[in-house]
PDB file of C-alpha atoms in Angstrom:
ATOM      1  CA  MET A 196      44.078   0.113  13.611  1.00 47.00           C
ATOM      2  CA  SER A 197      45.377   0.771  17.118  1.00 47.00           C
ATOM      3  CA  VAL A 198      48.804  -0.416  15.938  1.00 46.00           C
ATOM      4  CA  PHE A 199      48.970   2.519  13.536  1.00 46.00           C
ATOM      5  CA  PHE A 200      47.440   5.277  15.628  1.00 48.00           C
ATOM      6  CA  PHE A 201      48.098   4.164  19.205  1.00 50.00           C
ATOM      7  CA  ASN A 202      51.514   2.554  18.907  1.00 55.00           C
ATOM      8  CA  ASP A 203      52.704   4.229  22.116  1.00 54.00           C
ATOM      9  CA  VAL A 204      49.695   2.889  24.008  1.00 54.00           C
ATOM     10  CA  PHE A 205      50.161  -0.551  22.458  1.00 57.00           C
ATOM     11  CA  GLU A 206      53.732  -0.689  23.752  1.00 61.00           C
ATOM     12  CA  LEU A 207      52.578  -0.090  27.323  1.00 58.00           C
ATOM     13  CA  PHE A 208      50.893  -3.486  27.386  1.00 58.00           C
ATOM     14  CA  LEU A 209      53.655  -5.504  25.768  1.00 62.00           C
ATOM     15  CA  HIS A 210      55.125  -6.572  29.121  1.00 64.00           C
ATOM     16  CA  THR A 211      51.760  -8.013  30.200  1.00 64.00           C
ATOM     17  CA  ILE A 212      51.440 -10.303  27.181  1.00 66.00           C
ATOM     18  CA  HIS A 213      51.791 -13.969  28.130  1.00 69.00           C
ATOM     19  CA  LEU A 214      53.112 -16.330  25.502  1.00 68.00           C
ATOM     20  CA  PRO A 215      51.584 -19.775  24.950  1.00 71.00           C
ATOM     21  CA  PRO A 216      53.535 -22.673  26.492  1.00 72.00           C
ATOM     22  CA  PHE A 217      54.728 -23.919  23.122  1.00 71.00           C
ATOM     23  CA  ILE A 218      56.447 -20.582  22.387  1.00 70.00           C
ATOM     24  CA  LYS A 219      59.966 -20.284  23.729  1.00 71.00           C
ATOM     25  CA  GLN A 220      60.729 -17.191  25.793  1.00 67.00           C
ATOM     26  CA  GLY A 221      63.670 -16.423  23.539  1.00 69.00           C
ATOM     27  CA  SER A 222      61.300 -16.213  20.568  1.00 71.00           C
ATOM     28  CA  LYS A 223      59.073 -13.586  22.160  1.00 70.00           C
ATOM     29  CA  THR A 224      60.244 -10.801  19.843  1.00 72.00           C
ATOM     30  CA  GLU A 225      59.694 -12.867  16.678  1.00 77.00           C
ATOM     31  CA  TYR A 226      56.293 -13.989  17.954  1.00 76.00           C
ATOM     32  CA  LEU A 227      55.146 -10.424  18.696  1.00 74.00           C
ATOM     33  CA  ASN A 228      56.407  -9.266  15.307  1.00 76.00           C
ATOM     34  CA  PHE A 229      54.358 -12.008  13.675  1.00 80.00           C
ATOM     35  CA  VAL A 230      51.254 -10.943  15.649  1.00 76.00           C
ATOM     36  CA  LEU A 231      51.901  -7.356  14.632  1.00 75.00           C
ATOM     37  CA  PHE A 232      52.196  -8.411  10.989  1.00 80.00           C
ATOM     38  CA  CYS A 233      48.880 -10.299  11.177  1.00 81.00           C
ATOM     39  CA  ILE A 234      47.124  -7.281  12.700  1.00 74.00           C
ATOM     40  CA  ILE A 235      48.460  -4.956  10.027  1.00 76.00           C
ATOM     41  CA  SER A 236      47.600  -7.416   7.239  1.00 82.00           C
ATOM     42  CA  SER A 237      44.036  -7.902   8.478  1.00 80.00           C
ATOM     43  CA  TYR A 238      43.551  -4.158   8.788  1.00 75.00           C
ATOM     44  CA  LEU A 239      44.913  -3.446   5.314  1.00 80.00           C
ATOM     45  CA  SER A 240      42.865  -6.247   3.732  1.00 84.00           C
ATOM     46  CA  SER A 241      39.690  -4.953   5.370  1.00 80.00           C
ATOM     47  CA  VAL A 242      40.411  -1.428   4.131  1.00 80.00           C
ATOM     48  CA  LEU A 243      41.079  -2.639   0.599  1.00 86.00           C
ATOM     49  CA  THR A 244      37.988  -4.866   0.581  1.00 85.00           C
ATOM     50  CA  GLY A 245      35.766  -2.111   1.931  1.00 84.00           C
ATOM     51  CA  GLY A 246      37.152   0.389  -0.559  1.00 87.00           C
ATOM     52  CA  LEU A 247      36.636  -2.034  -3.435  1.00 89.00           C
ATOM     53  CA  VAL A 248      33.032  -2.711  -2.416  1.00 88.00           C
ATOM     54  CA  TYR A 249      32.411   1.030  -2.122  1.00 90.00           C
ATOM     55  CA  LEU A 250      33.786   1.792  -5.599  1.00 90.00           C
ATOM     56  CA  ILE A 251      31.921  -1.087  -7.254  1.00 91.00           C
ATOM     57  CA  CYS A 252      28.611  -0.243  -5.626  1.00 89.00           C
ATOM     58  CA  LYS A 253      28.963   3.450  -6.356  1.00 89.00           C
ATOM     59  CA  ASN A 254      29.544   2.827 -10.054  1.00 91.00           C
ATOM     60  CA  ILE A 255      26.772   0.222 -10.281  1.00 92.00           C
ATOM     61  CA  TYR A 256      24.242   2.478  -8.553  1.00 92.00           C
ATOM     62  CA  LYS A 257      25.105   5.351 -10.865  1.00 92.00           C
ATOM     63  CA  THR A 258      24.723   3.047 -13.875  1.00 92.00           C
ATOM     64  CA  ILE A 259      21.282   1.939 -12.696  1.00 92.00           C
ATOM     65  CA  GLY A 260      20.190   5.567 -12.372  1.00 91.00           C
ATOM     66  CA  ASP A 261      21.546   6.382 -15.834  1.00 92.00           C
ATOM     67  CA  ILE A 262      19.671   3.416 -17.337  1.00 92.00           C
ATOM     68  CA  LEU A 263      16.441   4.648 -15.778  1.00 91.00           C
ATOM     69  CA  ILE A 264      17.078   8.099 -17.267  1.00 92.00           C
ATOM     70  CA  GLU A 265      17.562   6.583 -20.729  1.00 91.00           C
ATOM     71  CA  TYR A 266      14.362   4.580 -20.382  1.00 89.00           C
ATOM     72  CA  ARG A 267      12.452   7.687 -19.275  1.00 88.00           C
ATOM     73  CA  LEU A 268      13.798   9.642 -22.259  1.00 88.00           C
ATOM     74  CA  GLU A 269      12.692   6.815 -24.543  1.00 85.00           C
ATOM     75  CA  LEU A 270       9.173   7.123 -23.177  1.00 82.00           C
ATOM     76  CA  LYS A 271       9.348  10.852 -23.710  1.00 81.00           C
ATOM     77  CA  LYS A 272      10.149  10.283 -27.378  1.00 80.00           C
ATOM     78  CA  HIS A 273       6.933   8.342 -27.741  1.00 74.00           C
ATOM     79  CA  LEU A 274       5.014  11.455 -26.746  1.00 69.00           C
ATOM     80  CA  ARG A 275       6.263  13.225 -29.861  1.00 70.00           C
ATOM     81  CA  THR A 276       5.289  10.364 -32.165  1.00 70.00           C
ATOM     82  CA  ILE A 277       2.439   8.722 -30.332  1.00 63.00           C
ATOM     83  CA  GLU A 278       1.214   6.975 -33.482  1.00 64.00           C
ATOM     84  CA  THR A 279       4.352   4.789 -33.504  1.00 64.00           C
ATOM     85  CA  TRP A 280       3.407   3.369 -30.105  1.00 71.00           C
ATOM     86  CA  THR A 281       2.104   0.075 -31.409  1.00 78.00           C
ATOM     87  CA  ILE A 282       1.716  -3.285 -29.733  1.00 80.00           C
ATOM     88  CA  GLU A 283       5.194  -4.275 -30.888  1.00 83.00           C
ATOM     89  CA  SER A 284       6.865  -1.143 -29.495  1.00 81.00           C
ATOM     90  CA  LEU A 285       4.917  -1.404 -26.250  1.00 83.00           C
ATOM     91  CA  SER A 286       5.921  -5.033 -25.874  1.00 86.00           C
ATOM     92  CA  ASN A 287       9.527  -4.012 -26.397  1.00 86.00           C
ATOM     93  CA  ASP A 288       9.204  -1.331 -23.700  1.00 86.00           C
ATOM     94  CA  ILE A 289       7.735  -3.903 -21.308  1.00 88.00           C
ATOM     95  CA  SER A 290      10.582  -6.316 -22.024  1.00 90.00           C
ATOM     96  CA  VAL A 291      13.222  -3.639 -21.447  1.00 89.00           C
ATOM     97  CA  PHE A 292      11.685  -2.538 -18.164  1.00 90.00           C
ATOM     98  CA  LYS A 293      11.414  -6.118 -16.926  1.00 90.00           C
ATOM     99  CA  ASN A 294      15.083  -6.632 -17.759  1.00 91.00           C
ATOM    100  CA  ILE A 295      15.956  -3.543 -15.733  1.00 90.00           C
ATOM    101  CA  ILE A 296      14.076  -4.900 -12.731  1.00 90.00           C
ATOM    102  CA  LEU A 297      15.713  -8.298 -13.074  1.00 90.00           C
ATOM    103  CA  ARG A 298      19.201  -6.805 -13.282  1.00 89.00           C
ATOM    104  CA  VAL A 299      18.572  -4.685 -10.197  1.00 89.00           C
ATOM    105  CA  ASN A 300      17.382  -7.738  -8.279  1.00 89.00           C
ATOM    106  CA  GLU A 301      20.470  -9.663  -9.344  1.00 90.00           C
ATOM    107  CA  ILE A 302      22.694  -6.821  -8.173  1.00 89.00           C
ATOM    108  CA  GLU A 303      20.882  -6.778  -4.847  1.00 88.00           C
ATOM    109  CA  GLU A 304      21.396 -10.512  -4.395  1.00 88.00           C
ATOM    110  CA  VAL A 305      25.105 -10.281  -5.152  1.00 87.00           C
ATOM    111  CA  PHE A 306      26.128  -7.056  -3.441  1.00 87.00           C
ATOM    112  CA  GLY A 307      23.495  -6.748  -0.706  1.00 88.00           C
ATOM    113  CA  VAL A 308      25.540  -8.718   1.812  1.00 89.00           C
ATOM    114  CA  PHE A 309      28.725  -6.803   1.001  1.00 88.00           C
ATOM    115  CA  VAL A 310      26.935  -3.470   1.413  1.00 90.00           C
ATOM    116  CA  LEU A 311      25.546  -4.633   4.753  1.00 90.00           C
ATOM    117  CA  LEU A 312      29.028  -5.630   5.966  1.00 87.00           C
ATOM    118  CA  LEU A 313      30.484  -2.336   4.688  1.00 88.00           C
ATOM    119  CA  TYR A 314      27.924  -0.332   6.659  1.00 89.00           C
ATOM    120  CA  ALA A 315      28.504  -2.521   9.721  1.00 87.00           C
ATOM    121  CA  ILE A 316      32.256  -1.832   9.575  1.00 83.00           C
ATOM    122  CA  LEU A 317      31.741   1.912   9.192  1.00 85.00           C
ATOM    123  CA  ILE A 318      29.161   2.111  11.973  1.00 85.00           C
ATOM    124  CA  CYS A 319      31.469   0.161  14.304  1.00 82.00           C
ATOM    125  CA  GLY A 320      34.223   2.603  13.399  1.00 77.00           C
ATOM    126  CA  PHE A 321      31.925   5.484  14.272  1.00 79.00           C
ATOM    127  CA  PHE A 322      31.109   3.948  17.662  1.00 80.00           C
ATOM    128  CA  ASN A 323      34.815   3.385  18.293  1.00 75.00           C
ATOM    129  CA  THR A 324      35.616   6.959  17.375  1.00 77.00           C
ATOM    130  CA  VAL A 325      32.892   8.360  19.621  1.00 77.00           C
ATOM    131  CA  SER A 326      34.155   6.225  22.497  1.00 75.00           C
ATOM    132  CA  VAL A 327      37.694   7.537  22.029  1.00 70.00           C
ATOM    133  CA  ILE A 328      36.493  11.148  21.908  1.00 74.00           C
ATOM    134  CA  ILE A 329      34.333  10.852  25.028  1.00 72.00           C
ATOM    135  CA  GLN A 330      36.963   8.956  26.997  1.00 66.00           C
ATOM    136  CA  ASN A 331      39.061  12.139  27.041  1.00 61.00           C
ATOM    137  CA  SER A 332      42.074  10.370  28.471  1.00 59.00           C
ATOM    138  CA  SER A 333      45.347  12.266  28.759  1.00 59.00           C
ATOM    139  CA  ARG A 334      47.142   9.155  27.568  1.00 56.00           C
ATOM    140  CA  LEU A 335      45.198   9.294  24.314  1.00 60.00           C
ATOM    141  CA  ASP A 336      45.514  13.041  23.894  1.00 66.00           C
ATOM    142  CA  SER A 337      48.087  12.978  21.136  1.00 68.00           C
ATOM    143  CA  ALA A 338      48.505  13.742  17.453  1.00 73.00           C
ATOM    144  CA  ALA A 339      48.012  10.072  16.639  1.00 68.00           C
ATOM    145  CA  ASN A 340      44.689  10.078  18.472  1.00 70.00           C
ATOM    146  CA  LYS A 341      43.519  13.132  16.560  1.00 74.00           C
ATOM    147  CA  ALA A 342      44.627  11.547  13.279  1.00 76.00           C
ATOM    148  CA  PHE A 343      42.684   8.402  14.150  1.00 72.00           C
ATOM    149  CA  ILE A 344      39.531  10.408  14.841  1.00 76.00           C
ATOM    150  CA  ALA A 345      39.897  12.494  11.682  1.00 80.00           C
ATOM    151  CA  CYS A 346      40.525   9.465   9.449  1.00 79.00           C
ATOM    152  CA  ASN A 347      37.567   7.548  10.853  1.00 77.00           C
ATOM    153  CA  ILE A 348      35.166  10.455  10.575  1.00 82.00           C
ATOM    154  CA  CYS A 349      36.262  11.436   7.053  1.00 85.00           C
ATOM    155  CA  ALA A 350      36.196   7.880   5.676  1.00 83.00           C
ATOM    156  CA  ALA A 351      32.853   6.954   7.206  1.00 84.00           C
ATOM    157  CA  THR A 352      31.163  10.271   6.392  1.00 86.00           C
ATOM    158  CA  THR A 353      32.348  10.242   2.772  1.00 88.00           C
ATOM    159  CA  THR A 354      31.160   6.660   2.262  1.00 89.00           C
ATOM    160  CA  PHE A 355      27.791   7.236   3.898  1.00 88.00           C
ATOM    161  CA  VAL A 356      27.107  10.424   1.949  1.00 90.00           C
ATOM    162  CA  GLN A 357      28.219   9.066  -1.424  1.00 90.00           C
ATOM    163  CA  MET A 358      26.360   5.764  -1.074  1.00 91.00           C
ATOM    164  CA  SER A 359      23.229   7.586   0.081  1.00 90.00           C
ATOM    165  CA  ARG A 360      23.609  10.047  -2.764  1.00 91.00           C
ATOM    166  CA  TYR A 361      23.507   7.360  -5.436  1.00 92.00           C
ATOM    167  CA  GLY A 362      20.802   5.430  -3.609  1.00 91.00           C
ATOM    168  CA  SER A 363      18.658   8.563  -3.571  1.00 92.00           C
ATOM    169  CA  TYR A 364      19.638   9.145  -7.192  1.00 92.00           C
ATOM    170  CA  ILE A 365      18.029   5.836  -8.149  1.00 92.00           C
ATOM    171  CA  SER A 366      14.896   6.600  -6.123  1.00 90.00           C
ATOM    172  CA  SER A 367      14.514  10.014  -7.723  1.00 91.00           C
ATOM    173  CA  GLN A 368      14.854   8.551 -11.207  1.00 91.00           C
ATOM    174  CA  VAL A 369      12.182   5.966 -10.425  1.00 91.00           C
ATOM    175  CA  GLN A 370       9.826   8.728  -9.328  1.00 91.00           C
ATOM    176  CA  SER A 371      10.610  10.724 -12.472  1.00 90.00           C
ATOM    177  CA  LEU A 372       9.891   7.643 -14.567  1.00 89.00           C
ATOM    178  CA  LYS A 373       6.511   7.170 -12.899  1.00 89.00           C
ATOM    179  CA  THR A 374       5.668  10.822 -13.475  1.00 89.00           C
ATOM    180  CA  GLN A 375       6.633  10.486 -17.120  1.00 87.00           C
ATOM    181  CA  MET A 376       4.459   7.395 -17.387  1.00 86.00           C
ATOM    182  CA  ILE A 377       1.453   9.327 -16.101  1.00 87.00           C
ATOM    183  CA  VAL A 378       2.038  12.036 -18.715  1.00 84.00           C
ATOM    184  CA  CYS A 379       2.351   9.380 -21.425  1.00 83.00           C
ATOM    185  CA  SER A 380      -0.850   7.676 -20.357  1.00 84.00           C
ATOM    186  CA  ASP A 381      -2.816  10.896 -20.604  1.00 81.00           C
ATOM    187  CA  LYS A 382      -1.666  11.610 -24.139  1.00 81.00           C
ATOM    188  CA  PHE A 383      -1.960   7.983 -25.180  1.00 80.00           C
ATOM    189  CA  ILE A 384      -5.590   7.786 -24.109  1.00 81.00           C
ATOM    190  CA  ARG A 385      -6.376  10.977 -26.024  1.00 80.00           C
ATOM    191  CA  SER A 386      -5.036   9.402 -29.210  1.00 77.00           C
ATOM    192  CA  SER A 387      -7.931   6.857 -29.188  1.00 78.00           C
ATOM    193  CA  PRO A 388      -5.888   3.645 -29.533  1.00 78.00           C
ATOM    194  CA  SER A 389      -7.362   0.249 -30.322  1.00 82.00           C
ATOM    195  CA  LYS A 390      -8.476  -2.002 -27.487  1.00 85.00           C
ATOM    196  CA  SER A 391      -5.588  -4.443 -27.902  1.00 86.00           C
ATOM    197  CA  THR A 392      -3.044  -1.624 -27.898  1.00 83.00           C
ATOM    198  CA  MET A 393      -4.751  -0.080 -24.893  1.00 85.00           C
ATOM    199  CA  ASP A 394      -4.544  -3.358 -22.973  1.00 87.00           C
ATOM    200  CA  VAL A 395      -0.818  -3.671 -23.610  1.00 87.00           C
ATOM    201  CA  PHE A 396      -0.243  -0.060 -22.595  1.00 85.00           C
ATOM    202  CA  HIS A 397      -2.258  -0.626 -19.426  1.00 87.00           C
ATOM    203  CA  TYR A 398      -0.006  -3.554 -18.536  1.00 88.00           C
ATOM    204  CA  LEU A 399       3.093  -1.404 -19.072  1.00 87.00           C
ATOM    205  CA  PHE A 400       1.569   1.346 -16.941  1.00 88.00           C
ATOM    206  CA  GLU A 401       0.836  -1.111 -14.132  1.00 89.00           C
ATOM    207  CA  ILE A 402       4.298  -2.623 -13.902  1.00 89.00           C
ATOM    208  CA  VAL A 403       5.978   0.792 -13.999  1.00 88.00           C
ATOM    209  CA  MET A 404       3.761   2.331 -11.330  1.00 89.00           C
ATOM    210  CA  LYS A 405       3.963  -0.699  -9.021  1.00 87.00           C
ATOM    211  CA  SER A 406       7.696  -1.209  -9.364  1.00 86.00           C
ATOM    212  CA  GLN A 407       9.919  -0.699  -6.318  1.00 85.00           C
ATOM    213  CA  ILE A 408      13.430  -0.190  -7.660  1.00 87.00           C
ATOM    214  CA  GLU A 409      15.750   0.588  -4.767  1.00 88.00           C
ATOM    215  CA  VAL A 410      19.090  -0.496  -3.371  1.00 89.00           C
ATOM    216  CA  THR A 411      19.335  -1.919   0.120  1.00 89.00           C
ATOM    217  CA  GLY A 412      21.748  -3.465   2.551  1.00 88.00           C
ATOM    218  CA  ASN A 413      20.650  -7.069   2.025  1.00 86.00           C
ATOM    219  CA  GLY A 414      17.032  -5.990   2.502  1.00 86.00           C
ATOM    220  CA  MET A 415      17.618  -4.654   6.031  1.00 88.00           C
ATOM    221  CA  PHE A 416      17.636  -0.950   5.152  1.00 89.00           C
ATOM    222  CA  VAL A 417      17.180   1.254   2.092  1.00 90.00           C
ATOM    223  CA  ILE A 418      20.205   3.264   1.051  1.00 91.00           C
ATOM    224  CA  ASN A 419      19.174   6.917   0.816  1.00 90.00           C
ATOM    225  CA  TYR A 420      19.687  10.215   2.627  1.00 89.00           C
ATOM    226  CA  SER A 421      17.250   9.287   5.389  1.00 89.00           C
ATOM    227  CA  LEU A 422      19.649   6.515   6.403  1.00 88.00           C
ATOM    228  CA  VAL A 423      22.339   9.122   7.077  1.00 88.00           C
ATOM    229  CA  LEU A 424      19.990  10.993   9.411  1.00 88.00           C
ATOM    230  CA  THR A 425      19.187   7.729  11.203  1.00 88.00           C
ATOM    231  CA  ILE A 426      22.885   6.996  11.733  1.00 87.00           C
ATOM    232  CA  ILE A 427      23.529  10.531  12.985  1.00 86.00           C
ATOM    233  CA  SER A 428      20.673  10.317  15.484  1.00 88.00           C
ATOM    234  CA  THR A 429      21.979   6.950  16.698  1.00 86.00           C
ATOM    235  CA  MET A 430      25.452   8.381  17.183  1.00 83.00           C
ATOM    236  CA  VAL A 431      24.112  11.362  19.139  1.00 85.00           C
ATOM    237  CA  THR A 432      22.046   9.064  21.382  1.00 86.00           C
ATOM    238  CA  TYR A 433      25.050   6.840  21.991  1.00 83.00           C
ATOM    239  CA  SER A 434      27.227   9.846  22.817  1.00 81.00           C
ATOM    240  CA  VAL A 435      24.709  11.173  25.333  1.00 84.00           C
ATOM    241  CA  LEU A 436      24.459   7.793  27.048  1.00 83.00           C
ATOM    242  CA  ILE A 437      28.227   7.390  27.260  1.00 80.00           C
ATOM    243  CA  LEU A 438      28.610  10.915  28.653  1.00 79.00           C
ATOM    244  CA  GLN A 439      25.987  10.250  31.310  1.00 80.00           C
ATOM    245  CA  LEU A 440      27.618   6.970  32.319  1.00 77.00           C
ATOM    246  CA  ASP A 441      31.052   8.581  32.379  1.00 68.00           C
ATOM    247  CA  ASN A 442      29.837  11.429  34.587  1.00 68.00           C
ATOM    248  CA  LYS A 443      28.111   8.969  36.906  1.00 63.00           C
ATOM    249  CA  ASN A 444      31.276   6.903  37.265  1.00 60.00           C
ATOM    250  CA  SER A 445      33.404   9.991  37.916  1.00 57.00           C
ATOM    251  CA  ILE A 446      30.985  11.198  40.604  1.00 58.00           C
ATOM    252  CA  SER A 447      30.976   7.824  42.349  1.00 55.00           C
ATOM    253  CA  TYR A 448      34.767   7.712  42.150  1.00 48.00           C
ATOM    254  CA  THR A 449      35.150  11.128  43.805  1.00 53.00           C
ATOM    255  CA  GLU A 450      32.616  10.302  46.507  1.00 51.00           C
ATOM    256  CA  SER A 451      34.227   7.021  47.570  1.00 51.00           C
ATOM    257  CA  PRO A 452      37.456   8.591  48.995  1.00 50.00           C
ATOM    258  CA  VAL A 453      35.365  11.073  50.956  1.00 44.00           C
ATOM    259  CA  GLU A 454      33.306   8.277  52.502  1.00 48.00           C
ATOM    260  CA  SER A 455      36.404   6.272  53.418  1.00 46.00           C
ATOM    261  CA  SER A 456      38.072   9.278  55.057  1.00 45.00           C
ATOM    262  CA  THR A 457      34.892   9.987  57.043  1.00 48.00           C
ATOM    263  CA  GLN A 458      34.820   6.430  58.322  1.00 49.00           C
ATOM    264  CA  THR A 459      38.471   6.663  59.332  1.00 48.00           C
ATOM    265  CA  LEU A 460      37.887   9.840  61.351  1.00 46.00           C
ATOM    266  CA  SER A 461      34.896   8.316  63.105  1.00 49.00           C
TER     267      SER A 461
END
């Protein structure tokens, strides 16, 4: 990324690059061009991979939430015609809900690692951006530096908010489904069902109320809006620590010439 946004800074260190012994000095330009090509290729591939993971996960999370809405609406229909809620229909509802849970678990197993890596990349980008901002170097005070900061902040913030939005969307639909199940249970009990039907309904009620349908980063964190607040608090803490260390270093740097001049006079 520094090749794109800090090309002028990158050129300052070209003369300090030492070539391996097997590279001829006359091939230095071709060698550096090849290194530059590898850096650009790795950056572009990481951007494309991260963007692809983001789009896939966003669509999958939205689909999971929509499926939960459809299942909740199906339960709501049973309230209007409670007499049609037989053992067969209840068994079908149980089977559908189990399939939903199994599909969500399969999605977690496949995409959990990719989501974790995506968040790791974005958080590292945030740390890098904060470090650049706090450094406040005149050499980095350029339009490219500002573009780098703006791109990092916009990309990371958009991804965090959108992923958390759909993660919270799934959680809210699960809570709505549980609420709907409580309403259904009240009306179902009032209809005086048979014992066998009541047992099947009780089983459906148990698996719905005890279900934990959520999307995570490989089980390490739950994707919702609270995760955004956690990341923001971490960034603020990191910024404060870096500022304190930077101020401490600047104070010690200004004091050292004074001490040396005092010793010279004495």
